[in-house]
Amino acid sequence: MERNELIPHLFRTEYRKMISVLSSLFGFEHIELAEDIVSDTFLAATESWSAKGVPENPTAWLYLVAKNKAKNWLKRDTFFQQKLVADLMRNIPEGEEIEIDLSARNITDSQLAMIFAVCHPCNPAESQVALALNLLCGFGAEEIADAYLTTKTVIYKRLSRAKEKLKEAGIKIEQPTFSEINDRLETVLKTLYLLFSEGYYSISHNTVLRKDLCVEAMRLNYLLIEQPHTNQPAVNALLALMCFHASRFDARVNDTGEMVLYQEQDETLWNRELIERGEYYLNQAAASPVLTRFHLEAAIAWWHTHKEDSGEKWNNILDLYNQLLVLEYSPIAALNRTYAIAKARSKEEAIVEAEKLQLTDNHFYYSLLGNLYTHIDDKKAIQHYETALKQANTPADIALIEKNIREIKNKKPLR
């Protein structure tokens, strides 16, 4: 790998590890110090490697420089000598130095601690996801802004407010206890679910970034599976769901960037290895009799890895949506259920159920009604698609709706 590619790659893979270890050592109240040290380390790498060439083991070089910079900060800064160092030395035998432990074991432990700290409910979900992208995944403000289609200034403010809330709440970066895992694992999983969704359903035009968001959510989820205390059925169910969705990532967009509907996707583009991994994690999740929303959504996603239309498939999907809405109602799940009704029973019955929802501020609602009315009342279908067109806010959605309208108009005279 060339130097101009190596440093950005290492920044993405190693920044988060060093931040986790240093933040665990210093605490959230000094997280800016950890960020400064790691940023300085990569700046030093850029300068040194440009002049002297890339070292034989660049990762080890980064870790050594980060350790030395951290130790130098602790030695020379009066404030940290009086406050932070004094606190740290209480847990260290007399005569020994503060150790910056960047071993694989401590990196893993620190990242797990950071997941539970970052996903603390003192912050709203949107801030938790932004912090996760920044501290757990190594995304910069510009990348996060791209994902959210906003500005760097907005993201800087969001990250700053989120960090301040964690400091004010006195949140510690430490290994979660059994009680904390039981109390907060659901919040952690919801954050990872939102992080994955930000990539999978993102309106960002940057396909590489969108994939990266999904990969990072899956990596953090897998980190939970690797730890015995957090390797729980719901964690496996969520990773199964991610695997099934990610398996169809490349088939969802065509060469011109337009969205490809499920029934029109090229099945040969589906990733069979990810489907098999998803089946493995779904089987692991089934070890518990307790059903979560992630179990049900993963099962629905599994059925969608079978392209053929069959009564068995759509009746099972409909039954799973019925269970999901009883367990945890959401308008989007209710909307998706109406499509399953159309496939399992009839469009007429689906229209009745869909119109009960009255999701009039959602363009997907009108798009679905447009789909359901096609061939039943094409004039109504076009009316709904045109309403959806007014509410759609991404080029991909607009192009898809316009395509549906053209197909109806070009097929035959309107009834």
Short mmCIF file of C-alpha atoms in Angstrom, two decimals:
data_model
loop_
_atom_site.label_atom_id
_atom_site.label_comp_id
_atom_site.label_asym_id
_atom_site.label_seq_id
_atom_site.Cartn_x
_atom_site.Cartn_y
_atom_site.Cartn_z
CA MET A 1 0.00 0.00 0.00
CA GLU A 2 1.34 3.46 -0.96
CA ARG A 3 2.08 5.94 1.85
CA ASN A 4 -0.69 8.31 0.70
CA GLU A 5 -3.15 5.39 1.06
CA LEU A 6 -1.56 3.81 4.15
CA ILE A 7 -1.97 6.71 6.57
CA PRO A 8 -5.72 7.23 5.89
CA HIS A 9 -6.19 3.45 6.17
CA LEU A 10 -4.35 3.31 9.50
CA PHE A 11 -6.24 6.36 10.72
CA ARG A 12 -9.51 4.53 10.12
CA THR A 13 -8.36 1.27 11.75
CA GLU A 14 -6.04 2.43 14.57
CA TYR A 15 -7.36 5.87 15.59
CA ARG A 16 -10.39 4.36 17.30
CA LYS A 17 -8.23 1.85 19.19
CA MET A 18 -5.83 4.45 20.55
CA ILE A 19 -8.69 6.81 21.43
CA SER A 20 -10.45 4.03 23.35
CA VAL A 21 -7.35 3.14 25.37
CA LEU A 22 -6.36 6.74 26.17
CA SER A 23 -9.94 7.79 26.92
CA SER A 24 -10.32 4.81 29.26
CA LEU A 25 -7.13 5.95 31.02
CA PHE A 26 -7.89 9.68 31.18
CA GLY A 27 -11.69 9.59 31.47
CA PHE A 28 -14.31 11.49 29.44
CA GLU A 29 -13.46 14.72 31.25
CA HIS A 30 -10.11 14.70 29.42
CA ILE A 31 -11.18 13.14 26.13
CA GLU A 32 -9.92 16.15 24.16
CA LEU A 33 -6.42 15.34 25.43
CA ALA A 34 -6.73 11.78 24.07
CA GLU A 35 -7.91 13.14 20.72
CA ASP A 36 -5.04 15.66 20.58
CA ILE A 37 -2.42 12.99 21.33
CA VAL A 38 -3.73 10.63 18.66
CA SER A 39 -4.07 13.40 16.09
CA ASP A 40 -0.50 14.54 16.85
CA THR A 41 0.66 10.95 16.41
CA PHE A 42 -0.75 10.77 12.89
CA LEU A 43 0.65 14.21 12.08
CA ALA A 44 4.08 12.97 13.20
CA ALA A 45 3.66 9.88 11.01
CA THR A 46 2.85 12.03 7.97
CA GLU A 47 5.96 14.19 8.52
CA SER A 48 8.35 11.37 9.46
CA TRP A 49 7.28 8.87 6.83
CA SER A 50 7.46 11.51 4.11
CA ALA A 51 11.08 12.24 5.01
CA LYS A 52 12.36 8.83 6.13
CA GLY A 53 10.00 6.37 4.48
CA VAL A 54 7.41 4.03 6.00
CA PRO A 55 8.75 1.95 8.92
CA GLU A 56 8.76 -1.85 8.76
CA ASN A 57 5.86 -2.08 11.21
CA PRO A 58 3.82 1.14 10.84
CA THR A 59 1.16 0.15 13.40
CA ALA A 60 3.80 -0.55 16.07
CA TRP A 61 5.42 2.80 15.20
CA LEU A 62 2.11 4.60 15.76
CA TYR A 63 1.52 2.86 19.09
CA LEU A 64 5.03 3.66 20.34
CA VAL A 65 4.75 7.33 19.39
CA ALA A 66 1.28 7.58 20.94
CA LYS A 67 2.58 6.01 24.18
CA ASN A 68 5.52 8.43 24.34
CA LYS A 69 3.36 11.46 23.59
CA ALA A 70 0.89 10.44 26.30
CA LYS A 71 3.67 9.97 28.85
CA ASN A 72 5.24 13.31 27.90
CA TRP A 73 1.90 15.07 28.34
CA LEU A 74 1.47 13.57 31.79
CA LYS A 75 5.00 14.54 32.81
CA ARG A 76 5.17 18.12 31.56
CA ASP A 77 1.69 19.50 32.08
CA THR A 78 1.23 21.01 35.56
CA PHE A 79 -2.54 20.53 35.62
CA PHE A 80 -2.31 16.86 34.75
CA GLN A 81 0.51 16.35 37.20
CA GLN A 82 -1.63 17.77 40.00
CA LYS A 83 -4.99 16.26 39.06
CA LEU A 84 -4.99 13.40 36.60
CA VAL A 85 -1.64 11.79 37.41
CA ALA A 86 -2.39 11.85 41.12
CA ASP A 87 -5.62 9.93 40.50
CA LEU A 88 -3.95 7.43 38.18
CA MET A 89 -1.05 6.75 40.55
CA ARG A 90 -3.42 5.61 43.32
CA ASN A 91 -3.92 2.33 41.45
CA ILE A 92 -0.24 1.79 40.57
CA PRO A 93 2.39 0.19 42.88
CA GLU A 94 4.96 2.65 44.27
CA GLY A 95 7.96 3.14 42.02
CA GLU A 96 6.22 2.06 38.82
CA GLU A 97 5.30 4.32 35.90
CA ILE A 98 1.86 4.83 34.40
CA GLU A 99 1.59 2.25 31.63
CA ILE A 100 -0.09 3.08 28.33
CA ASP A 101 -1.33 -0.41 27.55
CA LEU A 102 -1.94 -0.84 23.81
CA SER A 103 -2.02 -4.62 23.92
CA ALA A 104 -4.68 -6.38 21.86
CA ARG A 105 -6.53 -7.46 25.01
CA ASN A 106 -6.66 -3.95 26.48
CA ILE A 107 -7.68 -2.44 23.13
CA THR A 108 -10.63 -4.85 22.96
CA ASP A 109 -11.60 -4.19 26.59
CA SER A 110 -11.30 -0.43 26.10
CA GLN A 111 -13.43 -0.49 22.96
CA LEU A 112 -16.13 -2.48 24.76
CA ALA A 113 -16.05 0.05 27.61
CA MET A 114 -16.29 2.89 25.11
CA ILE A 115 -19.32 1.35 23.40
CA PHE A 116 -21.28 1.35 26.66
CA ALA A 117 -20.08 4.85 27.56
CA VAL A 118 -20.84 6.41 24.17
CA CYS A 119 -24.28 4.74 24.01
CA HIS A 120 -25.39 6.20 27.34
CA PRO A 121 -29.04 7.33 27.33
CA CYS A 122 -28.12 10.77 28.73
CA ASN A 123 -27.66 11.70 25.05
CA PRO A 124 -30.38 11.48 22.38
CA ALA A 125 -30.07 8.68 19.81
CA GLU A 126 -28.83 11.01 17.05
CA SER A 127 -25.95 12.20 19.25
CA GLN A 128 -25.09 8.65 20.27
CA VAL A 129 -24.76 7.64 16.62
CA ALA A 130 -22.62 10.69 15.81
CA LEU A 131 -20.34 9.97 18.78
CA ALA A 132 -20.12 6.32 17.79
CA LEU A 133 -19.09 7.30 14.27
CA ASN A 134 -16.45 9.67 15.63
CA LEU A 135 -14.97 7.84 18.64
CA LEU A 136 -15.72 4.19 17.91
CA CYS A 137 -15.32 4.21 14.13
CA GLY A 138 -12.78 6.96 13.48
CA PHE A 139 -14.97 9.03 11.15
CA GLY A 140 -14.14 12.72 10.93
CA ALA A 141 -16.68 15.53 11.13
CA GLU A 142 -16.67 15.95 7.35
CA GLU A 143 -17.54 12.28 6.75
CA ILE A 144 -20.28 12.38 9.39
CA ALA A 145 -21.65 15.58 7.84
CA ASP A 146 -21.71 13.84 4.45
CA ALA A 147 -23.67 10.92 5.90
CA TYR A 148 -26.23 13.27 7.48
CA LEU A 149 -26.22 15.70 4.51
CA THR A 150 -25.37 18.59 6.82
CA THR A 151 -22.36 20.81 7.53
CA LYS A 152 -19.18 20.20 9.52
CA THR A 153 -20.17 23.04 11.85
CA VAL A 154 -23.41 21.29 12.76
CA ILE A 155 -21.56 18.01 13.44
CA TYR A 156 -18.84 19.74 15.51
CA LYS A 157 -21.54 21.27 17.70
CA ARG A 158 -23.41 17.98 18.00
CA LEU A 159 -20.27 16.10 19.02
CA SER A 160 -19.25 18.83 21.47
CA ARG A 161 -22.68 18.87 23.16
CA ALA A 162 -22.72 15.07 23.39
CA LYS A 163 -19.28 14.96 25.03
CA GLU A 164 -20.25 17.68 27.50
CA LYS A 165 -23.37 15.75 28.51
CA LEU A 166 -21.29 12.65 29.22
CA LYS A 167 -18.89 14.74 31.31
CA GLU A 168 -21.74 16.40 33.23
CA ALA A 169 -23.32 13.02 33.90
CA GLY A 170 -19.99 11.72 35.23
CA ILE A 171 -19.99 8.75 32.84
CA LYS A 172 -17.01 6.46 33.37
CA ILE A 173 -15.25 4.54 30.60
CA GLU A 174 -14.91 1.19 32.30
CA GLN A 175 -15.86 -2.43 31.82
CA PRO A 176 -19.64 -2.72 32.22
CA THR A 177 -20.87 -4.80 35.12
CA PHE A 178 -23.47 -7.56 34.67
CA SER A 179 -26.09 -5.11 35.94
CA GLU A 180 -25.00 -2.38 33.48
CA ILE A 181 -25.02 -4.86 30.60
CA ASN A 182 -28.57 -5.92 31.47
CA ASP A 183 -29.70 -2.30 31.89
CA ARG A 184 -28.02 -0.76 28.86
CA LEU A 185 -27.43 -3.48 26.25
CA GLU A 186 -30.76 -2.63 24.60
CA THR A 187 -29.66 1.01 24.21
CA VAL A 188 -26.32 -0.11 22.77
CA LEU A 189 -28.05 -2.37 20.25
CA LYS A 190 -30.47 0.39 19.22
CA THR A 191 -27.50 2.70 18.59
CA LEU A 192 -25.74 0.07 16.46
CA TYR A 193 -29.03 -0.56 14.62
CA LEU A 194 -29.33 3.17 13.86
CA LEU A 195 -25.67 3.31 12.81
CA PHE A 196 -26.22 0.46 10.35
CA SER A 197 -29.46 2.04 9.10
CA GLU A 198 -27.64 5.34 8.52
CA GLY A 199 -25.47 3.46 6.04
CA TYR A 200 -28.04 1.11 4.53
CA TYR A 201 -30.84 3.64 4.09
CA SER A 202 -28.63 6.75 3.91
CA ILE A 203 -29.51 9.49 1.45
CA SER A 204 -25.82 10.31 1.04
CA HIS A 205 -24.53 9.95 -2.52
CA ASN A 206 -21.21 8.55 -1.28
CA THR A 207 -21.65 4.80 -1.78
CA VAL A 208 -18.24 3.99 -0.27
CA LEU A 209 -19.10 5.93 2.88
CA ARG A 210 -22.50 4.25 3.14
CA LYS A 211 -20.88 0.81 2.96
CA ASP A 212 -18.30 1.86 5.54
CA LEU A 213 -21.06 2.84 7.98
CA CYS A 214 -22.63 -0.61 7.64
CA VAL A 215 -19.26 -2.35 8.04
CA GLU A 216 -18.48 -0.35 11.19
CA ALA A 217 -21.86 -1.17 12.75
CA MET A 218 -21.24 -4.86 12.03
CA ARG A 219 -17.70 -4.66 13.46
CA LEU A 220 -18.94 -3.15 16.73
CA ASN A 221 -21.74 -5.71 16.90
CA TYR A 222 -19.22 -8.51 16.40
CA LEU A 223 -17.10 -7.01 19.20
CA LEU A 224 -20.07 -7.63 21.52
CA ILE A 225 -20.36 -11.21 20.29
CA GLU A 226 -16.69 -11.84 21.02
CA GLN A 227 -17.20 -11.05 24.72
CA PRO A 228 -18.88 -13.81 26.77
CA HIS A 229 -20.98 -11.41 28.89
CA THR A 230 -22.39 -9.51 25.91
CA ASN A 231 -22.73 -12.47 23.55
CA GLN A 232 -26.48 -12.64 24.04
CA PRO A 233 -29.30 -13.79 21.72
CA ALA A 234 -30.41 -10.24 20.84
CA VAL A 235 -26.83 -9.35 19.85
CA ASN A 236 -26.70 -12.36 17.52
CA ALA A 237 -30.12 -11.52 16.11
CA LEU A 238 -29.02 -7.97 15.29
CA LEU A 239 -25.86 -9.17 13.54
CA ALA A 240 -27.95 -11.69 11.56
CA LEU A 241 -30.24 -8.85 10.48
CA MET A 242 -27.23 -6.77 9.40
CA CYS A 243 -25.75 -9.69 7.45
CA PHE A 244 -28.99 -10.33 5.56
CA HIS A 245 -29.44 -6.67 4.66
CA ALA A 246 -25.78 -6.15 3.76
CA SER A 247 -25.89 -9.19 1.49
CA ARG A 248 -28.14 -7.26 -0.91
CA PHE A 249 -26.28 -3.94 -0.70
CA ASP A 250 -24.74 -4.10 -4.20
CA ALA A 251 -28.02 -5.06 -5.83
CA ARG A 252 -30.01 -2.10 -4.42
CA VAL A 253 -28.47 0.54 -6.70
CA ASN A 254 -27.82 0.31 -10.45
CA ASP A 255 -24.86 1.68 -12.41
CA THR A 256 -26.49 5.10 -12.75
CA GLY A 257 -27.14 5.39 -8.99
CA GLU A 258 -30.88 4.69 -9.19
CA MET A 259 -32.58 2.56 -6.54
CA VAL A 260 -33.53 -0.96 -7.65
CA LEU A 261 -36.69 -2.37 -6.08
CA TYR A 262 -36.45 -5.74 -4.36
CA GLN A 263 -38.39 -7.66 -7.01
CA GLU A 264 -36.15 -6.23 -9.76
CA GLN A 265 -32.82 -6.91 -8.06
CA ASP A 266 -30.21 -9.13 -9.73
CA GLU A 267 -29.99 -12.10 -7.37
CA THR A 268 -26.50 -12.96 -8.64
CA LEU A 269 -25.27 -9.76 -6.98
CA TRP A 270 -26.40 -10.95 -3.54
CA ASN A 271 -23.54 -11.95 -1.26
CA ARG A 272 -24.11 -15.62 -0.41
CA GLU A 273 -21.34 -15.71 2.19
CA LEU A 274 -23.04 -12.95 4.18
CA ILE A 275 -26.37 -14.78 3.91
CA GLU A 276 -24.76 -17.92 5.34
CA ARG A 277 -23.17 -15.91 8.18
CA GLY A 278 -26.56 -14.37 8.88
CA GLU A 279 -28.14 -17.82 9.08
CA TYR A 280 -25.46 -18.88 11.57
CA TYR A 281 -26.10 -15.88 13.86
CA LEU A 282 -29.87 -16.29 13.55
CA ASN A 283 -29.51 -19.89 14.72
CA GLN A 284 -27.38 -18.68 17.64
CA ALA A 285 -30.05 -16.12 18.49
CA ALA A 286 -32.68 -18.88 18.61
CA ALA A 287 -30.96 -20.35 21.69
CA SER A 288 -33.21 -18.19 23.87
CA PRO A 289 -37.00 -18.44 24.06
CA VAL A 290 -37.15 -14.63 24.44
CA LEU A 291 -38.10 -12.87 21.20
CA THR A 292 -36.84 -9.35 20.50
CA ARG A 293 -37.60 -7.03 17.60
CA PHE A 294 -34.20 -7.97 16.20
CA HIS A 295 -35.17 -11.66 16.09
CA LEU A 296 -38.33 -10.84 14.16
CA GLU A 297 -36.70 -8.34 11.79
CA ALA A 298 -33.84 -10.78 11.13
CA ALA A 299 -36.36 -13.52 10.29
CA ILE A 300 -38.16 -11.15 7.90
CA ALA A 301 -34.84 -10.26 6.29
CA TRP A 302 -34.00 -13.98 5.98
CA TRP A 303 -37.16 -14.60 3.97
CA HIS A 304 -36.11 -11.73 1.70
CA THR A 305 -32.94 -13.63 0.83
CA HIS A 306 -35.25 -16.04 -1.05
CA LYS A 307 -36.17 -14.30 -4.27
CA GLU A 308 -39.01 -16.52 -5.46
CA ASP A 309 -42.56 -15.40 -4.69
CA SER A 310 -44.51 -18.07 -2.82
CA GLY A 311 -47.48 -18.23 -0.52
CA GLU A 312 -45.31 -19.75 2.22
CA LYS A 313 -42.80 -16.90 2.01
CA TRP A 314 -45.26 -14.01 2.17
CA ASN A 315 -47.55 -15.62 4.75
CA ASN A 316 -44.54 -16.14 7.01
CA ILE A 317 -43.40 -12.54 6.47
CA LEU A 318 -46.92 -11.29 7.25
CA ASP A 319 -47.05 -13.36 10.43
CA LEU A 320 -43.66 -12.00 11.51
CA TYR A 321 -44.83 -8.42 10.94
CA ASN A 322 -47.94 -9.12 13.00
CA GLN A 323 -45.75 -10.32 15.87
CA LEU A 324 -43.40 -7.35 15.47
CA LEU A 325 -46.21 -4.81 15.68
CA VAL A 326 -47.53 -6.43 18.85
CA LEU A 327 -44.07 -6.48 20.40
CA GLU A 328 -42.96 -2.99 19.34
CA TYR A 329 -45.24 -0.92 17.11
CA SER A 330 -43.73 1.42 14.54
CA PRO A 331 -45.44 3.19 11.61
CA ILE A 332 -42.79 1.99 9.14
CA ALA A 333 -43.23 -1.65 10.21
CA ALA A 334 -47.00 -1.19 9.82
CA LEU A 335 -46.44 0.24 6.33
CA ASN A 336 -44.19 -2.66 5.36
CA ARG A 337 -46.82 -5.07 6.67
CA THR A 338 -49.35 -3.75 4.14
CA TYR A 339 -47.03 -4.73 1.28
CA ALA A 340 -46.83 -8.25 2.76
CA ILE A 341 -50.65 -8.31 2.84
CA ALA A 342 -50.72 -7.44 -0.87
CA LYS A 343 -48.34 -10.31 -1.67
CA ALA A 344 -49.92 -12.87 0.67
CA ARG A 345 -53.58 -11.97 0.09
CA SER A 346 -54.61 -9.18 -2.27
CA LYS A 347 -53.91 -5.58 -3.20
CA GLU A 348 -57.48 -4.64 -2.32
CA GLU A 349 -57.08 -5.84 1.26
CA ALA A 350 -53.67 -4.12 1.49
CA ILE A 351 -55.18 -0.80 0.34
CA VAL A 352 -57.75 -0.90 3.14
CA GLU A 353 -55.04 -1.54 5.74
CA ALA A 354 -52.64 1.05 4.27
CA GLU A 355 -55.23 3.84 4.20
CA LYS A 356 -55.95 3.28 7.89
CA LEU A 357 -52.37 4.36 8.68
CA GLN A 358 -52.75 7.92 7.31
CA LEU A 359 -48.99 8.53 7.21
CA THR A 360 -49.56 11.68 5.19
CA ASP A 361 -46.15 13.21 5.91
CA ASN A 362 -44.25 10.19 4.56
CA HIS A 363 -43.55 9.88 0.82
CA PHE A 364 -43.08 6.10 1.19
CA TYR A 365 -46.75 5.93 2.26
CA TYR A 366 -47.89 7.55 -0.99
CA SER A 367 -45.41 5.51 -3.04
CA LEU A 368 -46.83 2.30 -1.57
CA LEU A 369 -50.41 3.43 -2.30
CA GLY A 370 -49.31 4.22 -5.85
CA ASN A 371 -47.96 0.69 -6.16
CA LEU A 372 -51.07 -0.88 -4.66
CA TYR A 373 -53.52 1.08 -6.87
CA THR A 374 -51.61 0.29 -10.08
CA HIS A 375 -53.84 -1.89 -12.31
CA ILE A 376 -56.75 -1.36 -9.92
CA ASP A 377 -57.23 2.41 -10.40
CA ASP A 378 -54.36 3.86 -12.41
CA LYS A 379 -55.59 7.45 -12.03
CA LYS A 380 -55.45 7.11 -8.25
CA ALA A 381 -52.08 5.40 -8.55
CA ILE A 382 -50.64 8.39 -10.42
CA GLN A 383 -52.21 10.83 -7.95
CA HIS A 384 -50.49 9.06 -5.06
CA TYR A 385 -47.18 8.89 -6.90
CA GLU A 386 -47.41 12.62 -7.67
CA THR A 387 -48.01 13.37 -3.98
CA ALA A 388 -45.01 11.20 -3.13
CA LEU A 389 -42.98 13.13 -5.70
CA LYS A 390 -43.72 16.42 -3.93
CA GLN A 391 -42.51 15.00 -0.61
CA ALA A 392 -39.45 13.08 -1.83
CA ASN A 393 -36.15 14.79 -1.11
CA THR A 394 -33.46 12.64 -2.74
CA PRO A 395 -32.63 12.25 -6.44
CA ALA A 396 -32.82 8.43 -6.14
CA ASP A 397 -36.35 8.50 -4.68
CA ILE A 398 -37.51 11.13 -7.18
CA ALA A 399 -36.13 9.14 -10.14
CA LEU A 400 -37.84 5.96 -8.95
CA ILE A 401 -41.22 7.67 -8.50
CA GLU A 402 -40.99 9.34 -11.91
CA LYS A 403 -40.15 5.97 -13.46
CA ASN A 404 -43.27 4.41 -11.89
CA ILE A 405 -45.47 7.24 -13.22
CA ARG A 406 -44.02 6.87 -16.74
CA GLU A 407 -44.62 3.11 -16.72
CA ILE A 408 -48.29 3.55 -15.83
CA LYS A 409 -48.83 6.27 -18.45
CA ASN A 410 -47.04 4.35 -21.20
CA LYS A 411 -48.70 1.01 -20.51
CA LYS A 412 -52.26 1.73 -21.60
CA PRO A 413 -55.03 4.36 -21.39
CA LEU A 414 -55.90 5.31 -17.84
CA ARG A 415 -59.03 3.78 -16.44
#
